[in-house]
mmCIF file of C-alpha atoms in Angstrom:
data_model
loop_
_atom_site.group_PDB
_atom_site.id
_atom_site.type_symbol
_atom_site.label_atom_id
_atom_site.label_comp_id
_atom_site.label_asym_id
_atom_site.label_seq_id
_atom_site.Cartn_x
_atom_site.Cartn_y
_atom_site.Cartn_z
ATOM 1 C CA UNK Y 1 12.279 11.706 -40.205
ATOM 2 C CA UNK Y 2 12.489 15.241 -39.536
ATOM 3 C CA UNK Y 3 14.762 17.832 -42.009
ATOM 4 C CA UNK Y 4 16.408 21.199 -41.121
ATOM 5 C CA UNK Y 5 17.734 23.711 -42.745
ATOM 6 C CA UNK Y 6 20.478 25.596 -40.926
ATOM 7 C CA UNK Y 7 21.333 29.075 -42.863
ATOM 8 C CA UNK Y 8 23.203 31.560 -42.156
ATOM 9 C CA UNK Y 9 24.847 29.993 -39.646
ATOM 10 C CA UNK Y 10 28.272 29.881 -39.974
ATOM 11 C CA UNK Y 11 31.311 32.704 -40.114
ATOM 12 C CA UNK Y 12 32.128 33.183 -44.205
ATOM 13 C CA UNK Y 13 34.487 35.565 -43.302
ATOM 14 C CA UNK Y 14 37.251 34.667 -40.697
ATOM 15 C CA UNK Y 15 38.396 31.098 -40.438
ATOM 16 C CA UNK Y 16 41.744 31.657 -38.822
ATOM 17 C CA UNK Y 17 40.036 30.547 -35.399
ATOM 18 C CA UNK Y 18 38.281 27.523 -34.227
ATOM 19 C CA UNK Y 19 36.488 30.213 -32.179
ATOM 20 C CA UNK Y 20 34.591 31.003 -35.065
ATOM 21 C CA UNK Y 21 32.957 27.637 -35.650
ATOM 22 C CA UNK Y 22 29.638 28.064 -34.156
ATOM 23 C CA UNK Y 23 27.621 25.202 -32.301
ATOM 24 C CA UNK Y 24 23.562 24.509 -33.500
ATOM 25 C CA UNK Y 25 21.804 22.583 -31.212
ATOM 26 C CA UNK Y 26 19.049 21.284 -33.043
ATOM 27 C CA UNK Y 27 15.644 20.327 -30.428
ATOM 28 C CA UNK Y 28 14.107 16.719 -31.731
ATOM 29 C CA UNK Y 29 11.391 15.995 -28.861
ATOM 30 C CA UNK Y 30 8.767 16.303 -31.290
ATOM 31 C CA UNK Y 31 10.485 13.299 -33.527
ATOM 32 C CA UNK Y 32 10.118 11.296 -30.151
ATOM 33 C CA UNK Y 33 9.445 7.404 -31.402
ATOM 34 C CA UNK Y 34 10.163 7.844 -34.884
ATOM 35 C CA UNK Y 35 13.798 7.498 -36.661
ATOM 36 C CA UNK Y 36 15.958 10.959 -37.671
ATOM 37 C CA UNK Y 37 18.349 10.728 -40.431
ATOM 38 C CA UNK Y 38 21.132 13.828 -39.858
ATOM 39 C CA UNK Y 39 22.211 15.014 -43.387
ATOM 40 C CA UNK Y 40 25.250 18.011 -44.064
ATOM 41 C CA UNK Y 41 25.610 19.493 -46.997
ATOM 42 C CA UNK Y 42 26.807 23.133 -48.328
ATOM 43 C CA UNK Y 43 26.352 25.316 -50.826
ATOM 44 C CA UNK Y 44 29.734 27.218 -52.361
ATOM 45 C CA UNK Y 45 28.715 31.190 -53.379
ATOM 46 C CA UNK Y 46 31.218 33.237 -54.600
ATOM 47 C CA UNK Y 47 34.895 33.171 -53.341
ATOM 48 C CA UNK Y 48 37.557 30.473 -52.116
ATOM 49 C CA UNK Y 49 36.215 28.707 -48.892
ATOM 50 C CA UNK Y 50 36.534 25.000 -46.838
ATOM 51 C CA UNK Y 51 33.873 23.208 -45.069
ATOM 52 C CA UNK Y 52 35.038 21.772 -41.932
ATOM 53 C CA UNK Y 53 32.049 19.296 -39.641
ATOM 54 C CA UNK Y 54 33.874 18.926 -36.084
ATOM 55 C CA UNK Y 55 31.233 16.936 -33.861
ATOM 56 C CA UNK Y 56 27.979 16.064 -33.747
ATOM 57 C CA UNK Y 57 26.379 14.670 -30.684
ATOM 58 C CA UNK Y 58 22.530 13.233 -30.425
ATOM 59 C CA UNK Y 59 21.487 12.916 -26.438
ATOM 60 C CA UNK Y 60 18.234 12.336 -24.634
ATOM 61 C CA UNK Y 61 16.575 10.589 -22.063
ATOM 62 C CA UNK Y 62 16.456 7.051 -23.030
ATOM 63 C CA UNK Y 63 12.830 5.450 -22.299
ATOM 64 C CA UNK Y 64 11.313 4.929 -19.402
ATOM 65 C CA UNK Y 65 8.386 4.254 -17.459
ATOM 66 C CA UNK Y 66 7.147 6.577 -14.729
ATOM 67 C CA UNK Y 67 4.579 5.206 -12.022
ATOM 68 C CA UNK Y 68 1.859 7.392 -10.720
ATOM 69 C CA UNK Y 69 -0.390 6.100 -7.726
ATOM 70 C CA UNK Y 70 -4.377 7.820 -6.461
ATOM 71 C CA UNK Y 71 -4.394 8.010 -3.661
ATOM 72 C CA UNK Y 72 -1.139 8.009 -1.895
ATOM 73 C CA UNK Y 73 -2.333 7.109 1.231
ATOM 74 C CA UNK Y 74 -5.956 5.706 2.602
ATOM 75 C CA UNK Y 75 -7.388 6.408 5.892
ATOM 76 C CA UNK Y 76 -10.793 3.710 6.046
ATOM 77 C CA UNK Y 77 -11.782 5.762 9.656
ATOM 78 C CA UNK Y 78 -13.617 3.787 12.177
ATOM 79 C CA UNK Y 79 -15.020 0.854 11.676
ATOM 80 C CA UNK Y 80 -17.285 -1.728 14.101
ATOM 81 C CA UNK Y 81 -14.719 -4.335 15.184
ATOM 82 C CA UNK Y 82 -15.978 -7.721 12.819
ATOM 83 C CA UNK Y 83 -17.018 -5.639 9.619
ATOM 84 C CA UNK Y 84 -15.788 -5.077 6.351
ATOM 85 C CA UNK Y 85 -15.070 -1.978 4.676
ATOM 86 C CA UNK Y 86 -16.366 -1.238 1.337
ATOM 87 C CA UNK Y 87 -13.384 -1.243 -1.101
ATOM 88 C CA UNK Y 88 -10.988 1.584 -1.586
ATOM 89 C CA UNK Y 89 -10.047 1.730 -4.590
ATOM 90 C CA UNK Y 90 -6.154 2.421 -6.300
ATOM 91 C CA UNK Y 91 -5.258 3.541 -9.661
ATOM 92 C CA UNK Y 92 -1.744 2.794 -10.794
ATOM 93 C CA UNK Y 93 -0.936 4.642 -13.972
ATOM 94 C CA UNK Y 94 1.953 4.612 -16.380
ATOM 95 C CA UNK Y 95 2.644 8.907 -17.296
ATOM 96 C CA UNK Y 96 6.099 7.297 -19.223
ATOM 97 C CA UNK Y 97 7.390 6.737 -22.902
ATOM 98 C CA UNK Y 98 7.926 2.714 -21.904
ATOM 99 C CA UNK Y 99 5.837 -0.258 -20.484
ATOM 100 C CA UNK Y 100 5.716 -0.155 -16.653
ATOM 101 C CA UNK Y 101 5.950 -4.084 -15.351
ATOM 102 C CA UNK Y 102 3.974 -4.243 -11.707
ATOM 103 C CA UNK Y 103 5.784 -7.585 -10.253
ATOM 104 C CA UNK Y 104 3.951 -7.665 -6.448
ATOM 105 C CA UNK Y 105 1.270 -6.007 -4.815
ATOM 106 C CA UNK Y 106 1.493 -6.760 -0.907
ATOM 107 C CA UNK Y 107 0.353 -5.177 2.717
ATOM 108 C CA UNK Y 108 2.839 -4.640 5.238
ATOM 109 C CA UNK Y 109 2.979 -3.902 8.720
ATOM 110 C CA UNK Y 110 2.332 -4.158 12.083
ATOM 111 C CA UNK Y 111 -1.438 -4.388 11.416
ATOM 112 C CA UNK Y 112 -1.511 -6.536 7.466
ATOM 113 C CA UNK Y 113 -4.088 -9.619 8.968
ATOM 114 C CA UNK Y 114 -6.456 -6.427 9.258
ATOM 115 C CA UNK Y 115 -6.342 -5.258 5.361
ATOM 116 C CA UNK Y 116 -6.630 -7.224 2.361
ATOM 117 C CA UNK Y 117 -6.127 -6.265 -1.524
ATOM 118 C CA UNK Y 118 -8.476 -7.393 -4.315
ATOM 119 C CA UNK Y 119 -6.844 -7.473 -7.378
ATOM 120 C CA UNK Y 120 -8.286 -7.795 -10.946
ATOM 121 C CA UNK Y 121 -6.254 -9.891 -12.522
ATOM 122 C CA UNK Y 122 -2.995 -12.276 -11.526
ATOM 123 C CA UNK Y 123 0.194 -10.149 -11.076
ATOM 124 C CA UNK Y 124 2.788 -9.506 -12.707
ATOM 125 C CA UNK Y 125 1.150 -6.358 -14.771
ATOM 126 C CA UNK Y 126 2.225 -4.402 -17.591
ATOM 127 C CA UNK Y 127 0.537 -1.453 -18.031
ATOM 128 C CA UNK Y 128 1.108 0.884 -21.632
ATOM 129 C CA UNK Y 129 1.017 4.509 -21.450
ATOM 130 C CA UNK Y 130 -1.804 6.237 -20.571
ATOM 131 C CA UNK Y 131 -4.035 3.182 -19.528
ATOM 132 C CA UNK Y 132 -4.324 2.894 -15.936
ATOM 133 C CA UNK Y 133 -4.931 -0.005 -14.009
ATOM 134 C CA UNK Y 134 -6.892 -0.450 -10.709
ATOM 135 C CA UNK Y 135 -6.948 -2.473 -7.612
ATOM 136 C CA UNK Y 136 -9.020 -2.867 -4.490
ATOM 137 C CA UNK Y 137 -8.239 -2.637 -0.382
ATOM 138 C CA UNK Y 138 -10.342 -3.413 2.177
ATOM 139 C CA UNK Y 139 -10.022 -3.077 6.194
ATOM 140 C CA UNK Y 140 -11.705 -5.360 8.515
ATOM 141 C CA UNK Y 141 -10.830 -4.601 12.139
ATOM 142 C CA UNK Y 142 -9.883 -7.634 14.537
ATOM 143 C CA UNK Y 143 -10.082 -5.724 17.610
ATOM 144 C CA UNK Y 144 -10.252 -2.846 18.844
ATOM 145 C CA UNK Y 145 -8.243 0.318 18.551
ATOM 146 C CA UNK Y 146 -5.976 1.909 15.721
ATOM 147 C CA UNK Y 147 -4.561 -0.064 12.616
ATOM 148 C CA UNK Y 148 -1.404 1.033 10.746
ATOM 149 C CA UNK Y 149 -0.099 -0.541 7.434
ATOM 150 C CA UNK Y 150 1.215 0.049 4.050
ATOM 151 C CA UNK Y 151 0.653 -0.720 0.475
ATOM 152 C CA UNK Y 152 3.443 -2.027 -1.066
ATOM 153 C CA UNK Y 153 3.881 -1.823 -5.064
ATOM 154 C CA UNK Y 154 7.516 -3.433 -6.624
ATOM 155 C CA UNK Y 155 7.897 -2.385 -9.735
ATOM 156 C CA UNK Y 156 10.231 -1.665 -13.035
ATOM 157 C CA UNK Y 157 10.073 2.342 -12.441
ATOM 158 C CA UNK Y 158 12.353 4.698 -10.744
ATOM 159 C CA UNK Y 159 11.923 4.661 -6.431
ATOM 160 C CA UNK Y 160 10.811 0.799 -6.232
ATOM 161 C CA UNK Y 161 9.157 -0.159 -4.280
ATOM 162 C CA UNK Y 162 6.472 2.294 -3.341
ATOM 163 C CA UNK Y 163 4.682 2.503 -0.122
ATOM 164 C CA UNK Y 164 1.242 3.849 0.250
ATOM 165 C CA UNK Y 165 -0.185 4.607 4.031
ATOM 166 C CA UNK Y 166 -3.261 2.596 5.385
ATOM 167 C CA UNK Y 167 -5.133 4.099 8.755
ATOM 168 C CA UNK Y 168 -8.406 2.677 10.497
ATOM 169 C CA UNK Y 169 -9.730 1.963 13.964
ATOM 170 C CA UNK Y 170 -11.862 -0.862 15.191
ATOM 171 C CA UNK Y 171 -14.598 0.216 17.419
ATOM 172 C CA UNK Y 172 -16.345 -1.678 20.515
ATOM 173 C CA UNK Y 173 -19.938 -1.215 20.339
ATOM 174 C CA UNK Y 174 -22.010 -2.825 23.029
ATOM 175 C CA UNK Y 175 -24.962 -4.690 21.999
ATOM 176 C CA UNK Y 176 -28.386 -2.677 20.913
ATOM 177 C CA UNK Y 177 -30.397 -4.911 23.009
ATOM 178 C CA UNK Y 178 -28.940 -4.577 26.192
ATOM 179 C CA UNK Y 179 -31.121 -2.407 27.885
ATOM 180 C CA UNK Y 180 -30.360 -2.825 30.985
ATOM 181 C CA UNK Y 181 -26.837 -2.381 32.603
ATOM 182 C CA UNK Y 182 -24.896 -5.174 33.899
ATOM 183 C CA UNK Y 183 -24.988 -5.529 38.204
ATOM 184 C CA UNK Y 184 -21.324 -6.693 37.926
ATOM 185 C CA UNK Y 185 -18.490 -6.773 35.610
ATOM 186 C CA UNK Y 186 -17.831 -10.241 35.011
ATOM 187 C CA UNK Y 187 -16.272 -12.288 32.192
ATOM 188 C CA UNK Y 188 -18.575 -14.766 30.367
ATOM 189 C CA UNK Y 189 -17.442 -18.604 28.781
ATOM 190 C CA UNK Y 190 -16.861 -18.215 25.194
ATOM 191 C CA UNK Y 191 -18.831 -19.850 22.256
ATOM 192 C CA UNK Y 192 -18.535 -21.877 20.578
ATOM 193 C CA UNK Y 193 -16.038 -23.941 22.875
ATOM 194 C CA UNK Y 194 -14.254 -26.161 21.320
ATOM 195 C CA UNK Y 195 -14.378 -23.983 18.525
ATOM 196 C CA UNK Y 196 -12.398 -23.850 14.669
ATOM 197 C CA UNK Y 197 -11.411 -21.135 13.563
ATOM 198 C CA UNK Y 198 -12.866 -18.405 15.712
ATOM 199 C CA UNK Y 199 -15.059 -18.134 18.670
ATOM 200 C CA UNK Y 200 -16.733 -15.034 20.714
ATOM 201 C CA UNK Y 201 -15.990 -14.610 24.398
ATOM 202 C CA UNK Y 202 -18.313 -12.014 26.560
ATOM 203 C CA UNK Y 203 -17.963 -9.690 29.031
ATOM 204 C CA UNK Y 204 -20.066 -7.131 31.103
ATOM 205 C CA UNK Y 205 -18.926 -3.957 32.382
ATOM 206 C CA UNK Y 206 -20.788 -2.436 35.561
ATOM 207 C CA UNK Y 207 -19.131 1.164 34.677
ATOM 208 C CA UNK Y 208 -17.250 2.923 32.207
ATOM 209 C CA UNK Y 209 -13.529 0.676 32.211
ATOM 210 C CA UNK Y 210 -9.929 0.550 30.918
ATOM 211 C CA UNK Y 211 -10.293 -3.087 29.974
ATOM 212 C CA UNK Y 212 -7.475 -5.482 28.691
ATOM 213 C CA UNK Y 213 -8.646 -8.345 27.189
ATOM 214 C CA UNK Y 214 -5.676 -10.805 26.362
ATOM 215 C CA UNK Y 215 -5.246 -14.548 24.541
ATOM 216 C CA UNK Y 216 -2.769 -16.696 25.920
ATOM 217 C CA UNK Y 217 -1.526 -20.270 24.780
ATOM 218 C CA UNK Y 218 -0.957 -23.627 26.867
ATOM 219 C CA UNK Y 219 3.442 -21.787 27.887
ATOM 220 C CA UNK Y 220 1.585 -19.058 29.146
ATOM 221 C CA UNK Y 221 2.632 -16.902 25.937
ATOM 222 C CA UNK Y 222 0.642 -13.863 25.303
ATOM 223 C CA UNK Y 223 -0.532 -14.772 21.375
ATOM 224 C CA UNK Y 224 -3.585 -12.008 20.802
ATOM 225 C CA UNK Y 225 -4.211 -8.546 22.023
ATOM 226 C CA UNK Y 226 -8.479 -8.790 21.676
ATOM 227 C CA UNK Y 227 -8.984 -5.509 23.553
ATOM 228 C CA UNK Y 228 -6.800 -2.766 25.109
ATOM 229 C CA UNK Y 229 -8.988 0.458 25.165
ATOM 230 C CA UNK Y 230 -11.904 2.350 27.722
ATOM 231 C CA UNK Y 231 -15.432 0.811 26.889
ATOM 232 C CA UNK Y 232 -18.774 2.000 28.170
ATOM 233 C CA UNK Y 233 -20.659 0.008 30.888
ATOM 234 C CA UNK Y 234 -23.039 -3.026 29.024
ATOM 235 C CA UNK Y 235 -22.651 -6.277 27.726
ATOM 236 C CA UNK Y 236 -19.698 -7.018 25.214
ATOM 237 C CA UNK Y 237 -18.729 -9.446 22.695
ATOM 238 C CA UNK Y 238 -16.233 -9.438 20.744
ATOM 239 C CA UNK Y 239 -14.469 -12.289 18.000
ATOM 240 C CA UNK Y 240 -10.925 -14.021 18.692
ATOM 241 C CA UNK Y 241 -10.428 -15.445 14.780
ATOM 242 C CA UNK Y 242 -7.455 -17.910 15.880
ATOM 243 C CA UNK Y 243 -4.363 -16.199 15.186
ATOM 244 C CA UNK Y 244 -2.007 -13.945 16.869
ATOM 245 C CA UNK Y 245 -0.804 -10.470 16.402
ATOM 246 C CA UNK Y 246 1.119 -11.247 13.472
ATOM 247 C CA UNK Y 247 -2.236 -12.518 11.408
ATOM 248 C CA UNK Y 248 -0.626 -16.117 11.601
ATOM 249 C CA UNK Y 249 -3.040 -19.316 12.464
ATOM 250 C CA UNK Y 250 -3.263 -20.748 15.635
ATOM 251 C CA UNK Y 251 -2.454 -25.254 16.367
ATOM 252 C CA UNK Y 252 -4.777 -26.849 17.361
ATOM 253 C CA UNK Y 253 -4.843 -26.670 21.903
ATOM 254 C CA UNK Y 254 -6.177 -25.138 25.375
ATOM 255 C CA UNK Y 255 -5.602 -21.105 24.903
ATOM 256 C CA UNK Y 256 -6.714 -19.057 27.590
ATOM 257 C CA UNK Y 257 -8.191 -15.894 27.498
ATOM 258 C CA UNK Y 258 -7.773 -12.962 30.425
ATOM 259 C CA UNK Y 259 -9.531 -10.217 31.467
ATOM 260 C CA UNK Y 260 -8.514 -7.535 33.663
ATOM 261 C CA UNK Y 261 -9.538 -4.023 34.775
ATOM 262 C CA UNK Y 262 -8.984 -1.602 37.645
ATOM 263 C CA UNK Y 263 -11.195 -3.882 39.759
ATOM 264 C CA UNK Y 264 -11.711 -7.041 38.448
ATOM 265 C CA UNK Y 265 -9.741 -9.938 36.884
ATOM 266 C CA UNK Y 266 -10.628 -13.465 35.805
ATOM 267 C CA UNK Y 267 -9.494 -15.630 33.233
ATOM 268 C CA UNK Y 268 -11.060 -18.984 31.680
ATOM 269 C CA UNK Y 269 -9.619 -22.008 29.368
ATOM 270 C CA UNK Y 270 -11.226 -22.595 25.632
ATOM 271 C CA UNK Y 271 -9.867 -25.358 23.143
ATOM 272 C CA UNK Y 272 -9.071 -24.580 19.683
ATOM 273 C CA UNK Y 273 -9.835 -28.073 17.870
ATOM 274 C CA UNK Y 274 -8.602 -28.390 13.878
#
C-alpha cells in the first residue's frame, strides 16, 4: 500500500463556494499489482471550520496483454524448386501486465502447400510477461515462380488475429551435367509411372522458352500449374508431388501432363496409383 500526505491543499479561508473545493489527482502507476488503501483524515488548527469529501474516483487501464511479433514479415528469396529452406525463425512476445493465450498458429494463402511452421510445443500457448516464445517457418518451392502467403497468429490480445507476410520464388535450374544442348525441344515420359505420391516428368529446351507446363486430370480439369516462366535451353526436370494448386492430395487415376511453348506442344498420360 502506498500513503500520501496532501497539505496545504485546500481553501481555509472562503467556503461560501463549491468553487473553492480543489481536486488532487493522486498518480498510483508505481503501486501497479499491489493493493492501495485510500485514507482521509484532517487536522483542526485554530478557528471554526467543516470538512466536506465530495468524490473520489480510482481509474486505470485494467490488465491486459499486448502481443509483439520479430519479424513482421519474411521474405525466404529464391530458392531451387524441390529444396528446403533453413528455418526462419519468429519470436512472439508478451510487452503486457496479463498472460497472452496463443490459440492457432496457421499459413494462409494462395501459396500455404509451399510453407510449413515448426512449432515447439502443442498450441494453445500462454506466454507471461517478458518471456518470449519462438516458432519456426520454412519454404519449400513446388514449382517455379513467386510464392505469396501469410502467417496467421489468433490470439487473446488487442487486433486478433495477426498476419505476418511470407515471399519466395522457386527457381528452374537445368541439370549440371548436361553439357551438351538439346537438338530439339521435346517432352520426356515421366518416372516413376505409375507412381505414389510424386513423380518427375522431363523436358528439353533447344533455345531459351516461355514454357507452360500444366497437370490435368481424367475431365480434362487443369489440377497443377508445374511451370509457367522463361527457362534457358538444356535438359529439365522438375517434381509434380500429387496435389493441386490448393496443396490438396490427388485420387488415385490417369492425369495428364502438357507442355507447350511458342513452337512446340505435346502432352502424355501418367497414373497416380494409391
Amino acid at each position: 500500500s502506498g500513503l500520501y500526505y496532501i497539505l496545504g491543499s485546500i481553501n481555509y479561508t472562503n467556503h461560501e463556494s463549491s468553487t473553492d473545493f480543489v481536486t488532487v489527482t493522486l498518480p498510483l502507476s508505481a503501486y501497479a499489482g499491489r493493493e492501495i488503501n485510500i485514507k482521509f483524515f484532517a487536522v483542526q488548527g485554530s478557528g471554526n471550520w467543516f470538512f466536506v469529501l465530495d468524490d473520489v474516483a480510482v481509474s486505470g487501464q485494467p490488465p491486459a496483454p499486448e502481443i509483439v511479433i520479430d519479424p513482421l514479415s519474411f521474405d525466404f528469396g529464391s530458392l531451387d524448386v524441390g529444396l528446403d529452406s533453413p528455418n526462419a525463425p519468429f519470436t512472439i512476445t508478451n510487452i503486457g501486465n496479463s498472460p497472452l493465450h496463443i490459440s492457432s498458429i496457421e499459413i494462409e494463402g494462395p501459396d500455404l502447400s509451399e510453407y510449413d511452421i515448426i512449432l515447439p510445443d502443442d498450441l494453445p500457448w500462454v506466454i507471461d510477461h517478458d518471456t518470449p516464445k519462438v516458432f519456426y517457418v520454412t519454404f519449400a518451392p513446388l514449382s517455379v515462380g513467386t510464392k505469396s502467403a501469410s502467417v496467421v497468429i489468433t490470439h487473446n490480445a488487442s487486433e486478433t488475429p495477426v498476419a505476418i507476410p511470407l515471399a519466395g520464388e522457386g527457381l528452374f535450374v537445368a541439370e549440371e551435367d548436361s553439357v551438351e544442348l538439346p537438338k530439339t525441344t521435346h517432352l520426356g515420359n515421366n518416372y516413376p509411372n505409375p507412381f505414389n505420391p510424386e513423380t518427375t516428368i522431363s523436358f528439353s529446351l533447344v533455345k531459351e522458352s516461355y514454357i507452360l507446363l500444366d497437370i490435368y486430370n481424367i475431365k480434362g480439369q487443369k489440377v497443377y500449374t508445374l511451370v509457367d516462366n522463361e527457362l534457358s535451353a538444356g535438359h529439365h526436370n522438375i517434381v509434380w508431388y500429387g496435389i493441386d494448386q490448393n496443396g490438396n492430395a490427388q485420387s488415385s487415376g490417369v492425369y495428364f501432363y502438357r507442355m507447350k511453348t511458342a513452337e512446340y506442344q505435346a502432352v502424355k498420360k501418367m497414373i497416380l496409383m494409391k
